[in-house]
mmCIF file of C-alpha atoms and ligand atoms in Angstrom:
data_model
loop_
_atom_site.group_PDB
_atom_site.id
_atom_site.type_symbol
_atom_site.label_atom_id
_atom_site.label_comp_id
_atom_site.label_asym_id
_atom_site.label_seq_id
_atom_site.Cartn_x
_atom_site.Cartn_y
_atom_site.Cartn_z
ATOM 1 C CA MET A 756 0.201 -0.087 0.211
ATOM 2 C CA ALA A 757 1.301 3.467 -0.663
ATOM 3 C CA ILE A 758 2.998 5.703 1.931
ATOM 4 C CA ALA A 759 0.826 8.433 2.406
ATOM 5 C CA THR A 760 2.074 11.555 1.236
ATOM 6 C CA GLU A 761 1.171 13.554 4.558
ATOM 7 C CA ILE A 762 3.460 10.670 6.737
ATOM 8 C CA LEU A 763 6.266 10.644 4.395
ATOM 9 C CA ARG A 764 6.324 14.743 4.704
ATOM 10 C CA GLN A 765 6.609 14.291 8.440
ATOM 11 C CA ALA A 766 9.164 11.552 8.765
ATOM 12 C CA PRO A 767 12.491 12.750 9.468
ATOM 13 C CA LYS A 768 14.775 12.833 6.446
ATOM 14 C CA VAL A 769 18.705 13.384 6.093
ATOM 15 C CA LEU A 770 19.863 15.202 3.002
ATOM 16 C CA LEU A 771 23.393 14.823 1.698
ATOM 17 C CA HIS A 772 23.592 15.789 -1.353
ATOM 18 C CA ASP A 773 21.124 19.444 -2.486
ATOM 19 C CA HIS A 774 22.853 22.343 -4.068
ATOM 20 C CA LEU A 775 22.078 25.573 -2.756
ATOM 21 C CA ASP A 776 22.223 27.400 -6.074
ATOM 22 C CA GLY A 777 19.874 24.518 -7.078
ATOM 23 C CA GLY A 778 17.057 25.091 -4.546
ATOM 24 C CA LEU A 779 16.001 28.568 -4.806
ATOM 25 C CA ARG A 780 12.231 29.572 -4.196
ATOM 26 C CA PRO A 781 10.940 30.993 -7.837
ATOM 27 C CA GLN A 782 9.635 33.983 -6.090
ATOM 28 C CA THR A 783 12.482 34.909 -4.921
ATOM 29 C CA ILE A 784 15.054 35.040 -8.171
ATOM 30 C CA VAL A 785 12.063 37.195 -9.907
ATOM 31 C CA GLU A 786 12.880 39.653 -6.674
ATOM 32 C CA LEU A 787 16.616 38.922 -6.996
ATOM 33 C CA ALA A 788 17.167 39.977 -10.471
ATOM 34 C CA ALA A 789 14.918 42.873 -9.996
ATOM 35 C CA GLU A 790 17.371 44.278 -7.914
ATOM 36 C CA VAL A 791 20.538 43.472 -9.540
ATOM 37 C CA GLY A 792 18.786 43.504 -13.100
ATOM 38 C CA HIS A 793 19.242 40.729 -14.531
ATOM 39 C CA GLN A 794 17.272 39.470 -17.547
ATOM 40 C CA LEU A 795 14.572 36.393 -16.282
ATOM 41 C CA PRO A 796 13.691 33.868 -19.458
ATOM 42 C CA ALA A 797 9.869 34.223 -17.373
ATOM 43 C CA ALA A 798 8.987 37.168 -15.584
ATOM 44 C CA ASP A 799 6.909 35.568 -13.024
ATOM 45 C CA ALA A 800 7.229 32.893 -10.401
ATOM 46 C CA GLU A 801 5.250 30.163 -11.998
ATOM 47 C CA SER A 802 6.404 30.510 -15.303
ATOM 48 C CA LEU A 803 9.616 30.473 -14.422
ATOM 49 C CA ARG A 804 9.094 27.299 -12.284
ATOM 50 C CA HIS A 805 8.454 25.826 -15.255
ATOM 51 C CA TRP A 806 11.251 27.219 -17.502
ATOM 52 C CA PHE A 807 13.748 25.517 -14.801
ATOM 53 C CA ALA A 808 11.761 22.185 -14.707
ATOM 54 C CA GLU A 809 11.560 22.095 -18.716
ATOM 55 C CA SER A 810 14.889 23.270 -19.700
ATOM 56 C CA ALA A 811 16.625 20.837 -17.053
ATOM 57 C CA ASP A 812 14.203 17.834 -18.378
ATOM 58 C CA SER A 813 16.316 17.855 -22.073
ATOM 59 C CA GLY A 814 18.057 14.295 -21.305
ATOM 60 C CA SER A 815 21.600 15.925 -21.043
ATOM 61 C CA LEU A 816 24.017 17.001 -17.774
ATOM 62 C CA VAL A 817 25.959 20.134 -20.026
ATOM 63 C CA ARG A 818 21.824 21.296 -21.589
ATOM 64 C CA TYR A 819 20.381 20.827 -17.727
ATOM 65 C CA LEU A 820 23.673 22.607 -16.187
ATOM 66 C CA GLU A 821 22.779 25.725 -18.211
ATOM 67 C CA THR A 822 20.061 26.706 -16.351
ATOM 68 C CA PHE A 823 21.865 27.125 -13.078
ATOM 69 C CA ASP A 824 22.851 30.933 -15.143
ATOM 70 C CA HIS A 825 19.902 32.564 -13.861
ATOM 71 C CA THR A 826 20.948 31.248 -9.881
ATOM 72 C CA THR A 827 24.024 32.054 -9.742
ATOM 73 C CA ALA A 828 23.231 35.556 -11.529
ATOM 74 C CA VAL A 829 21.424 36.867 -8.726
ATOM 75 C CA MET A 830 23.590 35.441 -5.922
ATOM 76 C CA GLN A 831 26.072 37.389 -5.881
ATOM 77 C CA THR A 832 25.732 39.358 -2.917
ATOM 78 C CA PRO A 833 25.867 38.761 0.618
ATOM 79 C CA SER A 834 22.127 39.625 1.437
ATOM 80 C CA ALA A 835 21.175 37.060 -1.725
ATOM 81 C CA LEU A 836 23.594 35.145 -0.880
ATOM 82 C CA ARG A 837 21.856 35.001 3.642
ATOM 83 C CA ARG A 838 18.255 35.269 1.874
ATOM 84 C CA VAL A 839 18.707 32.198 -0.229
ATOM 85 C CA ALA A 840 20.485 30.131 2.188
ATOM 86 C CA ALA A 841 18.032 30.657 4.703
ATOM 87 C CA GLU A 842 15.169 30.258 2.657
ATOM 88 C CA MET A 843 17.033 26.782 1.658
ATOM 89 C CA VAL A 844 16.785 25.627 5.457
ATOM 90 C CA LEU A 845 13.215 26.598 6.643
ATOM 91 C CA ASP A 846 12.098 24.756 2.977
ATOM 92 C CA LEU A 847 13.492 22.275 3.772
ATOM 93 C CA ALA A 848 12.215 22.014 7.515
ATOM 94 C CA ALA A 849 9.017 22.132 6.469
ATOM 95 C CA ASP A 850 9.727 19.076 4.098
ATOM 96 C CA GLY A 851 10.681 17.475 7.101
ATOM 97 C CA VAL A 852 14.848 16.964 6.584
ATOM 98 C CA VAL A 853 16.624 17.351 10.616
ATOM 99 C CA TYR A 854 20.116 17.165 9.045
ATOM 100 C CA VAL A 855 20.996 19.002 5.619
ATOM 101 C CA GLU A 856 24.555 19.663 3.714
ATOM 102 C CA SER A 857 24.093 22.067 1.107
ATOM 103 C CA ARG A 858 26.395 22.654 -1.227
ATOM 104 C CA TRP A 859 27.222 25.276 -3.565
ATOM 105 C CA ALA A 860 30.381 27.129 -5.720
ATOM 106 C CA PRO A 861 32.041 30.097 -3.919
ATOM 107 C CA GLU A 862 34.140 30.539 -7.623
ATOM 108 C CA GLN A 863 30.440 31.572 -9.280
ATOM 109 C CA HIS A 864 29.594 33.620 -6.748
ATOM 110 C CA LEU A 865 32.147 36.612 -7.093
ATOM 111 C CA ARG A 866 30.975 39.112 -9.662
ATOM 112 C CA ALA A 867 29.666 41.834 -8.095
ATOM 113 C CA GLY A 868 33.623 41.607 -5.521
ATOM 114 C CA LEU A 869 32.638 39.199 -3.324
ATOM 115 C CA THR A 870 35.958 37.056 -2.198
ATOM 116 C CA LEU A 871 35.807 33.804 -1.678
ATOM 117 C CA ASP A 872 35.578 33.784 2.759
ATOM 118 C CA GLU A 873 32.528 36.465 2.503
ATOM 119 C CA ALA A 874 30.871 34.515 0.245
ATOM 120 C CA VAL A 875 31.056 31.581 2.801
ATOM 121 C CA ASP A 876 30.527 33.903 5.840
ATOM 122 C CA ALA A 877 26.936 35.394 4.271
ATOM 123 C CA VAL A 878 26.209 31.351 3.448
ATOM 124 C CA THR A 879 27.420 30.566 7.060
ATOM 125 C CA GLU A 880 24.729 33.197 8.399
ATOM 126 C CA GLY A 881 22.236 32.229 6.809
ATOM 127 C CA LEU A 882 22.200 29.089 7.716
ATOM 128 C CA ALA A 883 22.439 29.845 10.847
ATOM 129 C CA ASP A 884 19.304 32.264 10.426
ATOM 130 C CA GLY A 885 17.252 29.259 8.846
ATOM 131 C CA MET A 886 18.065 26.812 11.363
ATOM 132 C CA ALA A 887 17.093 29.738 14.155
ATOM 133 C CA GLU A 888 14.014 30.406 12.863
ATOM 134 C CA ALA A 889 13.066 26.846 12.072
ATOM 135 C CA ALA A 890 13.636 25.700 15.624
ATOM 136 C CA ASP A 891 10.862 28.440 16.808
ATOM 137 C CA ASP A 892 8.612 27.364 13.992
ATOM 138 C CA GLY A 893 9.036 23.932 15.807
ATOM 139 C CA HIS A 894 10.995 22.333 12.681
ATOM 140 C CA PRO A 895 14.341 21.841 14.390
ATOM 141 C CA ILE A 896 17.133 21.138 11.591
ATOM 142 C CA ILE A 897 20.865 21.255 11.163
ATOM 143 C CA ALA A 898 22.602 23.050 8.602
ATOM 144 C CA ARG A 899 26.067 22.707 7.294
ATOM 145 C CA GLN A 900 27.775 23.252 4.452
ATOM 146 C CA LEU A 901 29.502 21.696 1.331
ATOM 147 C CA LEU A 902 32.135 23.588 -0.730
ATOM 148 C CA ILE A 903 32.327 23.188 -4.498
ATOM 149 C CA ALA A 904 35.090 23.520 -6.819
ATOM 150 C CA MET A 905 33.828 23.460 -10.631
ATOM 151 C CA ARG A 906 35.579 20.396 -12.159
ATOM 152 C CA HIS A 907 36.356 22.533 -15.749
ATOM 153 C CA ALA A 908 38.240 25.573 -13.923
ATOM 154 C CA SER A 909 41.232 25.950 -12.558
ATOM 155 C CA SER A 910 40.520 27.247 -9.178
ATOM 156 C CA ALA A 911 40.393 24.009 -7.212
ATOM 157 C CA THR A 912 42.862 23.974 -4.741
ATOM 158 C CA GLU A 913 41.992 27.309 -3.401
ATOM 159 C CA ILE A 914 38.381 26.085 -2.678
ATOM 160 C CA ALA A 915 40.105 23.247 -1.167
ATOM 161 C CA GLU A 916 42.080 25.753 1.087
ATOM 162 C CA LEU A 917 38.761 27.707 1.999
ATOM 163 C CA ALA A 918 36.546 24.507 2.606
ATOM 164 C CA VAL A 919 39.606 23.520 5.412
ATOM 165 C CA ARG A 920 39.835 27.258 6.493
ATOM 166 C CA HIS A 921 35.933 27.131 7.402
ATOM 167 C CA ARG A 922 35.507 23.566 9.157
ATOM 168 C CA LYS A 923 35.115 25.449 12.174
ATOM 169 C CA ASP A 924 31.932 27.345 10.436
ATOM 170 C CA GLY A 925 30.158 24.030 9.660
ATOM 171 C CA VAL A 926 32.007 23.493 6.481
ATOM 172 C CA ALA A 927 31.876 19.893 6.361
ATOM 173 C CA GLY A 928 33.578 18.840 3.676
ATOM 174 C CA PHE A 929 34.400 19.323 -0.524
ATOM 175 C CA ASP A 930 33.641 18.446 -3.523
ATOM 176 C CA ILE A 931 33.812 18.850 -7.448
ATOM 177 C CA ALA A 932 30.342 19.125 -9.833
ATOM 178 C CA GLY A 933 29.723 20.455 -13.144
ATOM 179 C CA ALA A 934 30.293 18.539 -16.536
ATOM 180 C CA GLU A 935 31.720 15.207 -15.926
ATOM 181 C CA ALA A 936 32.267 14.141 -19.486
ATOM 182 C CA GLY A 937 36.456 15.240 -20.548
ATOM 183 C CA TYR A 938 37.321 16.521 -16.560
ATOM 184 C CA PRO A 939 37.805 13.401 -14.610
ATOM 185 C CA PRO A 940 38.221 13.636 -10.954
ATOM 186 C CA THR A 941 42.774 13.247 -11.417
ATOM 187 C CA ARG A 942 42.580 16.998 -12.637
ATOM 188 C CA GLN A 943 41.801 18.218 -9.568
ATOM 189 C CA LEU A 944 44.631 15.534 -7.282
ATOM 190 C CA ALA A 945 46.291 18.901 -5.660
ATOM 191 C CA ALA A 946 42.701 19.727 -4.230
ATOM 192 C CA PHE A 947 42.014 16.609 -3.121
ATOM 193 C CA ASP A 948 45.420 15.804 -1.657
ATOM 194 C CA HIS A 949 45.302 19.018 0.355
ATOM 195 C CA ILE A 950 41.984 18.112 1.806
ATOM 196 C CA LYS A 951 43.420 14.792 2.987
ATOM 197 C CA ARG A 952 46.593 16.243 4.405
ATOM 198 C CA ASN A 953 44.249 18.010 6.688
ATOM 199 C CA ASN A 954 42.036 15.071 7.719
ATOM 200 C CA GLY A 955 38.899 16.782 5.856
ATOM 201 C CA TYR A 956 36.125 14.850 4.330
ATOM 202 C CA ILE A 957 35.054 14.200 0.424
ATOM 203 C CA THR A 958 32.532 13.615 -1.512
ATOM 204 C CA ILE A 959 32.855 13.692 -5.516
ATOM 205 C CA HIS A 960 29.892 14.018 -8.165
ATOM 206 C CA ALA A 961 30.857 10.791 -10.236
ATOM 207 C CA GLY A 962 29.368 8.353 -12.843
ATOM 208 C CA GLU A 963 26.560 10.823 -13.720
ATOM 209 C CA ALA A 964 27.196 11.380 -17.365
ATOM 210 C CA PHE A 965 30.079 9.753 -17.514
ATOM 211 C CA GLY A 966 31.142 5.843 -16.406
ATOM 212 C CA LEU A 967 33.095 3.371 -14.459
ATOM 213 C CA PRO A 968 36.526 5.517 -15.028
ATOM 214 C CA SER A 969 35.000 8.354 -13.239
ATOM 215 C CA ILE A 970 33.931 6.660 -10.239
ATOM 216 C CA TRP A 971 37.162 4.351 -9.323
ATOM 217 C CA GLU A 972 39.446 7.913 -10.459
ATOM 218 C CA ALA A 973 37.443 9.332 -7.106
ATOM 219 C CA VAL A 974 37.608 6.024 -5.537
ATOM 220 C CA GLN A 975 40.725 5.135 -5.847
ATOM 221 C CA LEU A 976 42.724 8.239 -6.730
ATOM 222 C CA CYS A 977 41.158 11.379 -4.928
ATOM 223 C CA GLY A 978 40.408 9.429 -1.753
ATOM 224 C CA ALA A 979 36.033 10.299 -2.098
ATOM 225 C CA ASN A 980 34.895 9.110 1.226
ATOM 226 C CA ARG A 981 31.386 9.578 -0.659
ATOM 227 C CA LEU A 982 30.087 9.915 -4.365
ATOM 228 C CA GLY A 983 27.239 12.100 -5.609
ATOM 229 C CA HIS A 984 25.204 9.913 -7.855
ATOM 230 C CA GLY A 985 27.822 7.191 -8.435
ATOM 231 C CA VAL A 986 24.255 5.559 -10.936
ATOM 232 C CA ARG A 987 27.199 4.107 -13.104
ATOM 233 C CA LEU A 988 28.275 1.903 -10.599
ATOM 234 C CA ILE A 989 25.431 -0.362 -12.032
ATOM 235 C CA ASP A 990 27.752 -0.717 -14.808
ATOM 236 C CA ASP A 991 30.036 -3.272 -12.622
ATOM 237 C CA ILE A 992 27.053 -5.469 -11.661
ATOM 238 C CA GLU A 993 25.517 -8.427 -13.466
ATOM 239 C CA VAL A 994 22.021 -8.913 -12.542
ATOM 240 C CA THR A 995 22.065 -12.943 -13.062
ATOM 241 C CA ALA A 996 18.797 -15.414 -12.111
ATOM 242 C CA ASP A 997 19.542 -16.187 -8.586
ATOM 243 C CA GLY A 998 21.416 -13.222 -7.800
ATOM 244 C CA ALA A 999 24.291 -10.861 -8.920
ATOM 245 C CA THR A 1000 28.084 -10.933 -9.750
ATOM 246 C CA VAL A 1001 29.571 -7.546 -8.327
ATOM 247 C CA GLY A 1002 33.149 -6.405 -10.110
ATOM 248 C CA ASP A 1003 36.070 -5.577 -7.913
ATOM 249 C CA LEU A 1004 35.032 -1.748 -8.125
ATOM 250 C CA ALA A 1005 31.890 -2.052 -6.871
ATOM 251 C CA GLY A 1006 32.371 -4.954 -4.811
ATOM 252 C CA TYR A 1007 35.075 -2.348 -3.441
ATOM 253 C CA ILE A 1008 32.671 0.112 -2.690
ATOM 254 C CA ARG A 1009 30.278 -2.335 -0.887
ATOM 255 C CA ASN A 1010 32.508 -3.664 1.072
ATOM 256 C CA LEU A 1011 33.858 -0.330 2.124
ATOM 257 C CA ARG A 1012 30.221 1.521 2.922
ATOM 258 C CA VAL A 1013 30.987 4.191 0.312
ATOM 259 C CA PRO A 1014 27.874 5.976 0.176
ATOM 260 C CA LEU A 1015 26.234 6.630 -3.314
ATOM 261 C CA GLU A 1016 24.392 9.834 -2.934
ATOM 262 C CA MET A 1017 22.093 8.877 -5.342
ATOM 263 C CA CYS A 1018 19.258 11.246 -6.986
ATOM 264 C CA PRO A 1019 16.334 9.965 -9.245
ATOM 265 C CA SER A 1020 14.580 12.760 -10.487
ATOM 266 C CA SER A 1021 18.030 14.408 -11.211
ATOM 267 C CA ASN A 1022 19.157 11.687 -12.963
ATOM 268 C CA VAL A 1023 15.986 10.791 -15.006
ATOM 269 C CA GLN A 1024 15.766 14.745 -16.242
ATOM 270 C CA THR A 1025 20.095 14.444 -17.474
ATOM 271 C CA GLY A 1026 19.755 10.626 -18.862
ATOM 272 C CA ALA A 1027 21.764 8.825 -16.431
ATOM 273 C CA ALA A 1028 18.391 6.914 -16.120
ATOM 274 C CA ARG A 1029 15.851 6.317 -17.888
ATOM 275 C CA SER A 1030 12.583 6.456 -15.176
ATOM 276 C CA VAL A 1031 12.827 6.252 -11.379
ATOM 277 C CA ALA A 1032 11.235 2.890 -11.866
ATOM 278 C CA GLU A 1033 14.480 1.393 -14.132
ATOM 279 C CA HIS A 1034 16.947 3.711 -11.726
ATOM 280 C CA PRO A 1035 19.847 1.895 -10.645
ATOM 281 C CA ILE A 1036 18.773 2.794 -6.555
ATOM 282 C CA GLY A 1037 16.263 -0.371 -7.100
ATOM 283 C CA THR A 1038 19.216 -2.804 -7.492
ATOM 284 C CA LEU A 1039 21.581 -1.264 -4.959
ATOM 285 C CA ALA A 1040 19.433 -0.865 -2.373
ATOM 286 C CA ARG A 1041 18.715 -4.594 -2.895
ATOM 287 C CA LEU A 1042 22.187 -5.974 -3.248
ATOM 288 C CA GLY A 1043 23.135 -3.951 0.408
ATOM 289 C CA PHE A 1044 25.217 -0.863 -0.897
ATOM 290 C CA ARG A 1045 24.948 1.768 1.133
ATOM 291 C CA VAL A 1046 22.861 3.587 -0.557
ATOM 292 C CA THR A 1047 21.038 7.196 0.203
ATOM 293 C CA VAL A 1048 17.758 9.702 -1.680
ATOM 294 C CA ASN A 1049 18.591 13.150 -1.955
ATOM 295 C CA THR A 1050 17.182 15.579 -4.254
ATOM 296 C CA ASP A 1051 20.345 17.430 -5.856
ATOM 297 C CA ASN A 1052 18.040 20.331 -6.977
ATOM 298 C CA ARG A 1053 14.903 21.278 -6.011
ATOM 299 C CA LEU A 1054 14.395 23.620 -8.645
ATOM 300 C CA MET A 1055 15.235 22.023 -11.772
ATOM 301 C CA SER A 1056 13.851 19.025 -10.804
ATOM 302 C CA ASP A 1057 10.522 20.230 -9.345
ATOM 303 C CA THR A 1058 11.126 18.036 -6.007
ATOM 304 C CA THR A 1059 11.618 17.878 -2.281
ATOM 305 C CA MET A 1060 12.541 14.761 -0.315
ATOM 306 C CA THR A 1061 8.893 13.700 0.097
ATOM 307 C CA LYS A 1062 8.525 14.187 -3.255
ATOM 308 C CA GLU A 1063 11.794 11.270 -4.215
ATOM 309 C CA PHE A 1064 10.817 9.144 -1.324
ATOM 310 C CA ALA A 1065 7.120 8.697 -3.187
ATOM 311 C CA ALA A 1066 8.041 8.366 -6.490
ATOM 312 C CA LEU A 1067 10.666 5.928 -4.938
ATOM 313 C CA ALA A 1068 7.738 3.715 -2.709
ATOM 314 C CA ALA A 1069 5.462 4.011 -6.223
ATOM 315 C CA ALA A 1070 8.214 2.268 -7.984
ATOM 316 C CA PHE A 1071 9.638 0.061 -5.712
ATOM 317 C CA ASP A 1072 7.031 -0.629 -2.927
ATOM 318 C CA TYR A 1073 8.993 0.401 -0.367
ATOM 319 C CA ASP A 1074 7.253 0.860 2.657
ATOM 320 C CA LEU A 1075 8.270 3.118 6.274
ATOM 321 C CA ASP A 1076 10.557 1.169 7.425
ATOM 322 C CA TYR A 1077 12.520 0.919 4.092
ATOM 323 C CA VAL A 1078 12.761 4.769 4.184
ATOM 324 C CA ARG A 1079 13.474 4.372 7.711
ATOM 325 C CA TRP A 1080 16.694 2.278 6.350
ATOM 326 C CA LEU A 1081 17.428 4.456 3.533
ATOM 327 C CA THR A 1082 17.100 7.489 6.056
ATOM 328 C CA ILE A 1083 19.422 5.499 8.560
ATOM 329 C CA ASN A 1084 22.228 5.185 5.937
ATOM 330 C CA ALA A 1085 22.639 8.493 4.919
ATOM 331 C CA ALA A 1086 22.680 9.611 8.553
ATOM 332 C CA LYS A 1087 25.207 7.553 9.262
ATOM 333 C CA SER A 1088 27.304 8.318 6.020
ATOM 334 C CA ALA A 1089 26.812 12.284 7.476
ATOM 335 C CA PHE A 1090 30.275 14.682 7.276
ATOM 336 C CA TYR A 1091 28.837 14.540 11.035
ATOM 337 C CA PRO A 1092 31.307 14.296 14.242
ATOM 338 C CA HIS A 1093 30.279 10.199 14.755
ATOM 339 C CA PRO A 1094 28.869 11.335 18.649
ATOM 340 C CA ASP A 1095 26.186 13.686 16.955
ATOM 341 C CA ARG A 1096 25.496 11.370 13.889
ATOM 342 C CA LEU A 1097 24.590 8.828 17.123
ATOM 343 C CA ARG A 1098 21.784 11.166 18.690
ATOM 344 C CA LEU A 1099 20.347 12.015 15.288
ATOM 345 C CA ILE A 1100 20.212 8.499 14.737
ATOM 346 C CA GLU A 1101 18.443 8.023 18.721
ATOM 347 C CA ASP A 1102 16.996 10.936 19.714
ATOM 348 C CA VAL A 1103 15.229 12.306 16.437
ATOM 349 C CA ILE A 1104 15.054 9.458 13.844
ATOM 350 C CA LYS A 1105 14.478 6.722 14.983
ATOM 351 C CA PRO A 1106 11.842 8.182 18.296
ATOM 352 C CA GLY A 1107 10.684 10.074 14.391
ATOM 353 C CA TYR A 1108 9.813 6.842 12.858
ATOM 354 C CA ALA A 1109 8.502 5.407 15.604
ATOM 355 C CA ALA A 1110 5.648 7.955 16.110
ATOM 356 C CA LEU A 1111 4.332 6.946 13.042
ATOM 357 C CA GLY A 1112 4.406 3.169 13.610
ATOM 358 C CA ALA A 1113 7.861 2.148 11.775
ATOM 359 C CA GLY A 1114 10.528 0.919 12.799
HETATM 360 O O1 2ND B 279 23.894 16.571 -11.033
HETATM 361 C C1 2ND B 279 24.690 17.595 -11.215
HETATM 362 N N1 2ND B 279 25.944 17.125 -12.125
HETATM 363 C C2 2ND B 279 27.049 17.699 -12.036
HETATM 364 N N2 2ND B 279 27.227 19.470 -11.650
HETATM 365 C C3 2ND B 279 25.888 19.885 -10.751
HETATM 366 C C4 2ND B 279 24.543 19.018 -11.039
HETATM 367 N N3 2ND B 279 23.718 19.621 -9.946
HETATM 368 C C5 2ND B 279 24.578 21.441 -10.157
HETATM 369 N N4 2ND B 279 25.341 21.006 -10.366
HETATM 370 C C6 2ND B 279 26.280 22.055 -10.590
HETATM 371 C C7 2ND B 279 25.807 23.441 -10.834
HETATM 372 C C8 2ND B 279 25.906 24.269 -10.108
HETATM 373 O O2 2ND B 279 26.384 25.872 -10.261
HETATM 374 C C9 2ND B 279 27.124 24.011 -9.106
HETATM 375 C C10 2ND B 279 26.910 24.310 -7.920
HETATM 376 O O3 2ND B 279 26.067 24.046 -6.822
HETATM 377 O O4 2ND B 279 27.137 22.599 -9.461
HETATM 378 ZN ZN1 ZN B 280 24.810 17.295 -7.635
#
């Protein structure tokens, strides 16, 4: 039986892969664009919401990424970054998210003269504003950030240094994103090296628009602690009538419990999966990989955590216990101190599901 949407919304959820510049409220984009004189492809919030969802629905990652020009354009000042970060936290809290690591690329927010450090400070303040307001509203949430270096740019080491410098401000880790084909993770080896030398945490967008070599480099050469997407890992698995043959790379990832940050709707839009029902998450979860469920870009995919879980539950017949398992997977995989993670699981997630009759 399908889980009621309202139950899914109330269920505590953990979100590890959500882009700050992929989750703006359409109305906020309209207002910020008017302030800075940025020309938008649609005039009002509702048309803009449709424009993003339709434009991102091309089957190509490169075209999907073009839509971000209109979100980053309006996120160039401290007040805009602070507002967008605070609204992100409030929107997620209202959707039942209790812990989020929000990722963004500071280098894309310097056009109006901000320094990298000023940009991070503005987002840190916005996250704090959002957490305080959400707690006042009765929806406590922990919001941290991951800093991204764009894989085509040359400033990755600078961003890695920025991430290390701001780790006490809730910067939980480092990632690379952007077009994957032609930009292997090893291109940014020095940046990953800097993170590792400083005992920092790494997640890498890999195995989305490109396949196993990208995942292999990310894990074995760049030290990824988690994988963004990793959907193409399925290419290393042969499902047979009586089980599955798991290749060496997939076996390594499963054995060491490397978390996979799966984003079903986004993958359908960029062509990494044909449909949610055919998404590799079904097989990977069944085979015991450390699978987590994520939104990627709520604006471009017109999605929420509740919608992602509803789509998966419908496709794979998941019940609330399964949603709880996926949520605990995500909590265990967070770049968050181990005792805090345990407290999140024991004091928030388990009681939250128990109250809804699961666990
Ligand atoms: O799914 C994605 N794959 C690769 N890059 C992505 C994805 N979603 C967003 N990005 C890019 C576009 C954003 O401007 C950037 C920073 O969040 O990260
Ligand atoms: Zn992403």
